[in-house]
Short mmCIF file of C-alpha atoms in Angstrom, two decimals:
data_model
loop_
_atom_site.label_atom_id
_atom_site.label_comp_id
_atom_site.label_asym_id
_atom_site.label_seq_id
_atom_site.Cartn_x
_atom_site.Cartn_y
_atom_site.Cartn_z
CA MET A 8 -24.15 -3.00 -21.66
CA HIS A 9 -21.34 -5.52 -20.45
CA LEU A 10 -19.59 -2.59 -18.66
CA GLN A 11 -22.81 -1.66 -16.80
CA VAL A 12 -23.39 -5.36 -15.72
CA ALA A 13 -19.78 -5.43 -14.69
CA ASP A 14 -20.15 -2.57 -12.54
CA GLN A 15 -23.10 -4.20 -10.73
CA LEU A 16 -21.43 -7.42 -9.99
CA PRO A 17 -19.45 -7.97 -6.78
CA ARG A 18 -15.58 -7.91 -7.35
CA PRO A 19 -13.95 -11.18 -6.29
CA SER A 20 -12.31 -11.19 -2.96
CA LYS A 21 -8.61 -11.05 -2.75
CA ASP A 22 -6.43 -11.73 0.20
CA PRO A 23 -2.55 -12.28 0.72
CA LYS A 24 -3.02 -15.99 0.92
CA GLY A 25 -5.40 -16.36 -2.15
CA LEU A 26 -2.80 -14.45 -4.00
CA ALA A 27 0.14 -16.21 -2.81
CA ASP A 28 -1.65 -19.67 -3.75
CA ILE A 29 -1.65 -18.16 -7.55
CA GLY A 30 1.87 -16.74 -7.39
CA LYS A 31 0.83 -13.23 -7.14
CA TRP A 32 1.91 -12.31 -3.91
CA MET A 33 5.19 -11.84 -1.99
CA CYS A 34 5.33 -10.86 1.78
CA ALA A 35 7.18 -7.47 2.81
CA ALA A 36 10.19 -9.15 4.35
CA ASP A 37 10.50 -11.37 1.12
CA LEU A 38 10.52 -8.26 -1.04
CA VAL A 39 12.86 -6.29 1.07
CA HIS A 40 15.37 -9.47 1.25
CA THR A 41 14.96 -9.80 -2.26
CA ILE A 42 15.78 -6.12 -3.13
CA HIS A 43 18.66 -5.86 -0.62
CA GLY A 44 20.27 -9.08 -2.34
CA ALA A 45 19.93 -7.41 -5.54
CA GLU A 46 21.48 -4.12 -4.02
CA GLN A 47 24.68 -5.85 -2.75
CA GLN A 48 25.07 -8.02 -5.78
CA SER A 49 25.00 -5.12 -8.12
CA GLN A 50 27.75 -2.97 -6.10
CA ALA A 51 29.88 -6.20 -5.66
CA GLN A 52 29.64 -6.81 -9.77
CA MET A 53 30.45 -3.34 -10.05
CA GLN A 54 33.53 -3.48 -8.15
CA GLN A 55 34.68 -6.81 -9.69
CA GLN A 56 34.02 -6.44 -13.31
CA GLY A 57 34.00 -2.58 -13.61
CA VAL A 58 31.57 -0.67 -15.81
CA THR A 59 30.07 -2.31 -18.27
CA VAL A 60 26.47 -2.70 -20.08
CA GLU A 61 25.48 -5.55 -18.14
CA THR A 62 26.92 -4.25 -14.60
CA SER A 63 25.47 -1.19 -15.42
CA ARG A 64 21.95 -2.72 -16.11
CA ASP A 65 21.87 -4.57 -12.93
CA MET A 66 22.68 -1.54 -10.84
CA HIS A 67 19.92 0.50 -12.66
CA ASP A 68 17.41 -2.49 -11.92
CA ALA A 69 18.46 -2.71 -8.03
CA ALA A 70 18.04 1.16 -7.83
CA LEU A 71 14.78 1.10 -9.50
CA ALA A 72 13.45 -1.92 -7.21
CA ALA A 73 14.79 0.09 -4.08
CA MET A 74 12.78 2.89 -5.37
CA ILE A 75 9.61 1.06 -5.71
CA PHE A 76 9.94 -1.00 -2.36
CA SER A 77 12.15 -1.10 0.68
CA HIS A 78 13.43 2.11 1.42
CA LEU A 79 10.60 4.44 0.98
CA PRO A 80 6.71 3.69 1.78
CA PRO A 81 5.89 2.76 -1.76
CA VAL A 82 5.64 5.94 -3.98
CA ARG A 83 3.00 6.09 -6.78
CA LEU A 84 4.60 4.37 -10.00
CA SER A 85 3.61 7.31 -12.14
CA CYS A 86 5.93 9.45 -9.81
CA ILE A 87 8.86 6.98 -10.33
CA ARG A 88 8.14 6.74 -14.13
CA SER A 89 8.08 10.74 -14.51
CA LEU A 90 11.47 11.27 -11.75
CA VAL A 91 13.74 13.49 -14.00
CA GLY A 92 17.43 13.29 -12.95
CA PRO A 93 19.53 16.16 -11.42
CA ALA A 94 21.40 16.57 -14.68
CA TYR A 95 18.04 17.57 -16.58
CA ALA A 96 17.61 21.21 -16.84
CA GLY A 97 14.77 21.73 -19.18
CA PRO A 98 11.02 22.79 -18.29
CA CYS A 99 8.68 20.45 -16.50
CA LEU A 100 7.93 17.41 -18.61
CA HIS A 101 4.19 16.70 -17.00
CA PRO A 102 1.71 17.48 -19.99
CA ASP A 103 -1.00 19.04 -17.82
CA CYS A 104 1.69 21.65 -15.97
CA LYS A 105 1.15 25.18 -16.59
CA GLU A 106 3.20 26.34 -13.66
CA PRO A 107 6.30 28.19 -15.37
CA SER A 108 8.70 27.82 -12.47
CA CYS A 109 7.66 24.08 -12.09
CA GLU A 110 10.61 21.76 -12.39
CA GLY A 111 8.68 18.58 -12.48
CA ASN A 112 8.81 15.38 -10.25
CA ARG A 113 12.72 15.59 -9.64
CA LEU A 114 15.44 13.82 -8.04
CA SER A 115 17.92 16.57 -6.94
CA ILE A 116 21.33 16.40 -5.37
CA MET A 117 21.35 18.78 -2.49
CA SER A 118 25.21 18.22 -1.34
CA GLU A 119 27.91 15.99 -2.27
CA SER A 120 29.76 15.79 0.91
CA PRO A 121 27.99 14.47 2.72
CA LEU A 122 25.89 13.29 0.32
CA LEU A 123 22.50 14.65 0.51
CA MET A 124 19.50 13.73 -2.24
CA ARG A 125 16.10 15.00 -2.27
CA ILE A 126 12.92 13.88 -4.13
CA SER A 127 10.05 16.49 -5.09
CA LEU A 128 6.93 15.25 -6.44
CA PRO A 129 4.64 18.08 -7.16
CA HIS A 130 2.90 15.92 -10.11
CA HIS A 131 1.05 13.21 -8.02
CA LYS A 132 -2.68 11.70 -8.01
CA ASN A 133 -3.86 13.93 -5.16
CA ALA A 134 -2.06 17.28 -5.89
CA ARG A 135 -5.01 19.21 -6.84
CA LYS A 136 -7.04 17.82 -4.02
CA TRP A 137 -4.09 18.77 -1.89
CA GLY A 138 -4.05 22.32 -2.84
CA LYS A 139 -0.86 21.55 -4.90
CA ALA A 140 0.96 20.57 -1.84
CA VAL A 141 4.45 18.87 -3.10
CA ILE A 142 5.42 15.42 -1.87
CA GLU A 143 9.03 16.08 -0.61
CA PHE A 144 11.34 14.29 1.27
CA ASP A 145 15.37 13.71 1.80
CA VAL A 146 16.47 10.26 0.50
CA PRO A 147 17.75 7.83 3.07
CA SER A 148 21.39 7.52 2.87
CA ASP A 149 21.81 3.89 1.64
CA LEU A 150 19.41 4.72 -1.36
CA ALA A 151 21.06 8.05 -2.01
CA GLN A 152 24.44 6.11 -2.14
CA LEU A 153 22.85 3.70 -4.43
CA LEU A 154 21.10 6.33 -6.89
CA HIS A 155 24.44 8.52 -7.00
CA THR A 156 26.70 5.34 -8.06
CA TYR A 157 24.03 4.69 -10.44
CA LEU A 158 23.66 8.21 -12.00
CA GLY A 159 27.29 8.42 -12.92
CA ALA A 160 29.42 5.97 -15.04
CA PRO A 161 26.69 3.34 -15.14
CA ARG A 162 23.93 5.33 -16.51
CA LYS A 163 26.14 6.98 -19.08
CA ALA A 164 27.36 3.46 -20.32
CA LEU A 165 23.39 2.77 -20.84
CA LEU A 166 22.77 6.04 -22.61
CA GLU A 167 25.81 5.31 -24.97
CA HIS A 168 24.83 1.67 -25.51
CA HIS A 169 21.49 2.78 -26.86
CA LEU A 170 23.11 5.56 -28.85
CA LEU A 171 21.51 8.30 -26.52
CA ILE A 172 24.70 10.27 -25.72
CA GLY A 173 24.65 12.60 -22.92
CA ASP A 174 21.47 13.20 -21.04
CA ALA A 175 18.91 12.57 -24.02
CA CYS A 176 16.77 10.44 -21.77
CA PRO A 177 15.92 12.99 -18.89
CA TYR A 178 14.38 10.35 -16.68
CA VAL A 179 16.25 8.45 -13.73
CA PHE A 180 14.95 5.06 -14.86
CA MET A 181 15.03 3.45 -18.54
CA ASP A 182 13.73 0.60 -20.50
CA MET A 183 15.85 -1.68 -22.34
CA HIS A 184 15.92 0.80 -25.32
CA GLY A 185 17.29 3.58 -23.30
CA ARG A 186 13.92 5.33 -22.90
CA GLY A 187 11.81 6.64 -19.89
CA PHE A 188 9.23 4.20 -18.76
CA VAL A 189 6.34 6.46 -20.47
CA ALA A 190 3.88 3.69 -20.52
CA ALA A 191 2.63 2.10 -17.25
CA ALA A 192 2.43 -1.27 -18.85
CA VAL A 193 6.01 -1.11 -19.89
CA LEU A 194 7.02 -0.84 -16.20
CA THR A 195 4.94 -3.28 -14.96
CA LEU A 196 6.26 -6.19 -17.43
CA TYR A 197 9.83 -4.67 -16.97
CA TRP A 198 9.54 -5.32 -12.99
CA GLN A 199 7.65 -8.70 -13.35
CA LYS A 200 10.52 -10.26 -15.43
CA TRP A 201 13.22 -8.60 -13.19
CA LEU A 202 11.38 -10.14 -9.99
CA VAL A 203 11.16 -13.53 -11.57
CA SER A 204 14.76 -13.55 -12.33
CA ARG A 205 15.43 -12.54 -8.68
CA GLY A 206 13.54 -15.96 -7.65
CA GLY A 207 10.24 -14.07 -6.86
CA VAL A 208 6.78 -14.09 -8.67
CA PRO A 209 5.51 -11.90 -11.43
CA MET A 210 3.71 -10.04 -9.15
CA ASN A 211 2.38 -6.29 -10.36
CA PRO A 212 4.34 -3.30 -9.04
CA SER A 213 1.55 -1.59 -7.99
CA MET A 214 0.80 -4.56 -5.65
CA CYS A 215 3.67 -3.50 -3.36
CA ARG A 216 1.41 -0.64 -1.93
CA GLN A 217 -0.94 -3.53 -1.01
CA VAL A 218 1.83 -5.53 0.65
CA PHE A 219 3.29 -2.49 2.65
CA VAL A 220 -0.09 -1.68 3.99
CA ASP A 221 -0.64 -5.25 4.96
CA GLU A 222 2.47 -5.34 7.05
CA ARG A 223 1.73 -1.95 8.42
CA GLN A 224 -2.00 -2.88 9.40
CA SER A 225 -1.34 -6.34 10.51
CA ASP A 226 -1.30 -7.26 14.49
CA SER A 227 2.64 -8.28 14.03
CA ALA A 228 3.66 -4.99 12.25
CA THR A 229 7.20 -4.29 12.69
CA ALA A 230 8.16 -0.82 14.17
CA GLY A 231 8.53 1.76 11.35
CA PRO A 232 7.16 5.07 9.83
CA SER A 233 3.98 6.38 11.24
CA ASN A 234 1.00 5.53 9.16
CA GLN A 235 -0.13 9.00 8.43
CA GLY A 236 3.51 9.72 7.20
CA ALA A 237 3.85 6.67 5.16
CA ALA A 238 0.21 7.22 3.74
CA MET A 239 1.44 10.93 2.80
CA VAL A 240 4.65 9.72 0.86
CA MET A 241 2.57 7.25 -0.87
CA GLY A 242 0.14 9.93 -1.88
CA HIS A 243 -2.92 9.45 -0.15
CA SER A 244 -4.72 8.90 3.38
CA VAL A 245 -4.76 6.12 6.13
CA LYS A 246 -8.62 6.27 5.32
CA GLN A 247 -7.73 5.09 1.88
CA TRP A 248 -5.58 2.34 3.17
CA ASP A 249 -9.02 0.82 4.76
CA LYS A 250 -10.76 1.27 1.41
CA TRP A 251 -8.49 0.27 -1.31
CA TYR A 252 -4.97 -1.24 -0.06
CA ASP A 253 -5.76 -3.18 3.14
CA MET A 254 -7.05 -6.42 1.85
CA GLN A 255 -7.46 -7.99 5.35
CA TYR A 256 -9.25 -4.76 6.95
CA HIS A 257 -12.78 -6.71 7.21
CA PRO A 258 -11.54 -10.13 8.28
CA ARG A 259 -8.96 -8.66 10.65
CA LEU A 260 -11.59 -6.39 12.57
CA ALA A 261 -14.07 -9.11 12.77
CA GLN A 262 -11.76 -11.61 14.07
CA ASN A 263 -10.33 -9.23 16.67
CA ALA A 264 -14.00 -8.57 17.62
CA VAL A 265 -14.74 -12.03 18.23
CA ASP A 266 -11.25 -12.47 20.14
CA GLY A 267 -12.16 -9.60 22.15
CA MET A 268 -15.63 -10.77 23.05
CA GLN A 269 -14.01 -13.62 25.20
CA SER A 270 -12.39 -11.20 27.82
CA TRP A 271 -15.67 -9.16 27.88
CA ARG A 272 -17.56 -12.29 28.48
CA ALA A 273 -15.10 -13.41 31.11
CA ALA A 274 -15.51 -9.79 32.63
CA MET A 275 -19.36 -10.18 32.78
CA LEU A 276 -18.98 -13.69 34.39
CA GLN A 277 -16.68 -12.18 37.14
CA SER A 278 -18.81 -9.57 38.20
CA HIS A 279 -22.12 -11.61 38.34
CA THR A 280 -22.99 -11.83 41.88
CA LEU A 281 -22.58 -15.19 43.58
CA ALA A 282 -26.25 -15.03 45.00
CA ALA A 283 -28.80 -16.78 43.06
CA PRO A 284 -31.04 -14.36 41.52
CA ASP A 285 -34.65 -13.79 42.72
CA LEU A 286 -36.58 -15.51 39.91
CA THR A 287 -40.14 -14.63 41.41
CA LEU A 288 -42.61 -13.11 39.25
CA SER A 289 -43.90 -9.94 40.53
CA ALA A 290 -46.86 -8.10 38.94
CA ALA A 291 -45.60 -4.51 37.31
CA LEU A 292 -41.97 -5.13 38.65
CA HIS A 293 -41.23 -8.18 36.32
CA CYS A 294 -42.14 -6.90 32.89
CA GLY A 295 -44.72 -4.06 33.48
CA HIS A 296 -47.55 -6.11 32.51
CA VAL A 297 -50.67 -7.13 34.48
CA LEU A 298 -50.60 -10.85 35.74
CA VAL A 299 -54.01 -12.21 34.64
CA SER A 300 -55.69 -15.43 35.48
CA ASP A 301 -57.41 -17.81 33.32
CA SER A 302 -60.10 -18.33 35.82
CA GLU A 303 -60.76 -17.31 39.22
CA GLU A 304 -60.07 -20.73 40.39
CA SER A 305 -56.75 -21.55 38.29
CA GLN A 306 -53.67 -21.61 40.33
CA TYR A 307 -51.40 -20.51 37.43
CA GLN A 308 -50.87 -16.83 36.12
CA SER A 309 -49.51 -15.82 32.78
CA CYS A 310 -48.27 -12.45 31.59
CA CYS A 311 -50.38 -11.90 28.27
CA SER A 312 -50.21 -8.99 25.77
CA ASP A 313 -51.64 -9.14 22.60
CA SER A 314 -51.00 -5.66 21.61
CA ASP A 315 -48.58 -4.91 18.67
CA SER A 316 -46.91 -2.20 20.49
CA ASP A 317 -45.60 -4.71 23.30
CA ILE A 318 -43.90 -6.77 20.37
CA ASP A 319 -40.34 -5.56 19.76
CA ILE A 320 -38.84 -6.97 16.58
CA GLU A 321 -35.69 -6.37 15.69
CA LEU A 322 -34.84 -6.47 11.93
CA ASP A 323 -31.56 -7.78 10.63
#
């Protein structure tokens, strides 16, 4: 019963300012800056200290964060969690997959020189709705270089540290025990702890999608990808941005409409004739009603109508 009641109650309104006030929101620029700093630091530490468990974990975390936000339109977390590496040669690991030739959600190395990596995501939320269309794209060069470095000696060092010699863990990213992020909650806690350690807030990683859409739909959006293309990489459509991800959709449209009304009003005033309007009452021309006199001797006339058909009521 309580679930049925909950479905009928309006959900509390959320907006970036309110979430920021309670420490659950970072703007797009702050997130990009935080992740970029982690990338640079992990690479510098690897050069200075060599491949250790600590430097390898830092590079893993930087690569994971860069996959969640910054270099790509925010890919669904389920796709990131299920992403297998280039070395994996086994069958598709998706539990519902029945395609014998499917290789699953995969990160592939297409070329070593020049470095070219590709991500293919046959298993995403709207795969069936899209007629099994695969989300596929080449990885940007900076992210590809970071992933390529991590997938070498650093990843091997992590596997050996967790006594998983070789490629026993098929997934690109792994938790603190050397296992894939099979459960969404595990990745959420992992991301939140990492983000706080970098000076951020314990924001849910799925909120990165709202952060991205909020920036792209704002009046001050920076030049970037097309909305349609970005939405496709995210695994949905621009219409879903308005419905689920753009938390300022309604207030922004309302404010833009009010702001636009001022130019509309100015245009109306400008187009108004300078001559004073003729306010003389005229039978049949003023309102279509017959002007009647209360008495034959009265000097005043009024437009009278008691008919319901003459009453125009606008219901809100």
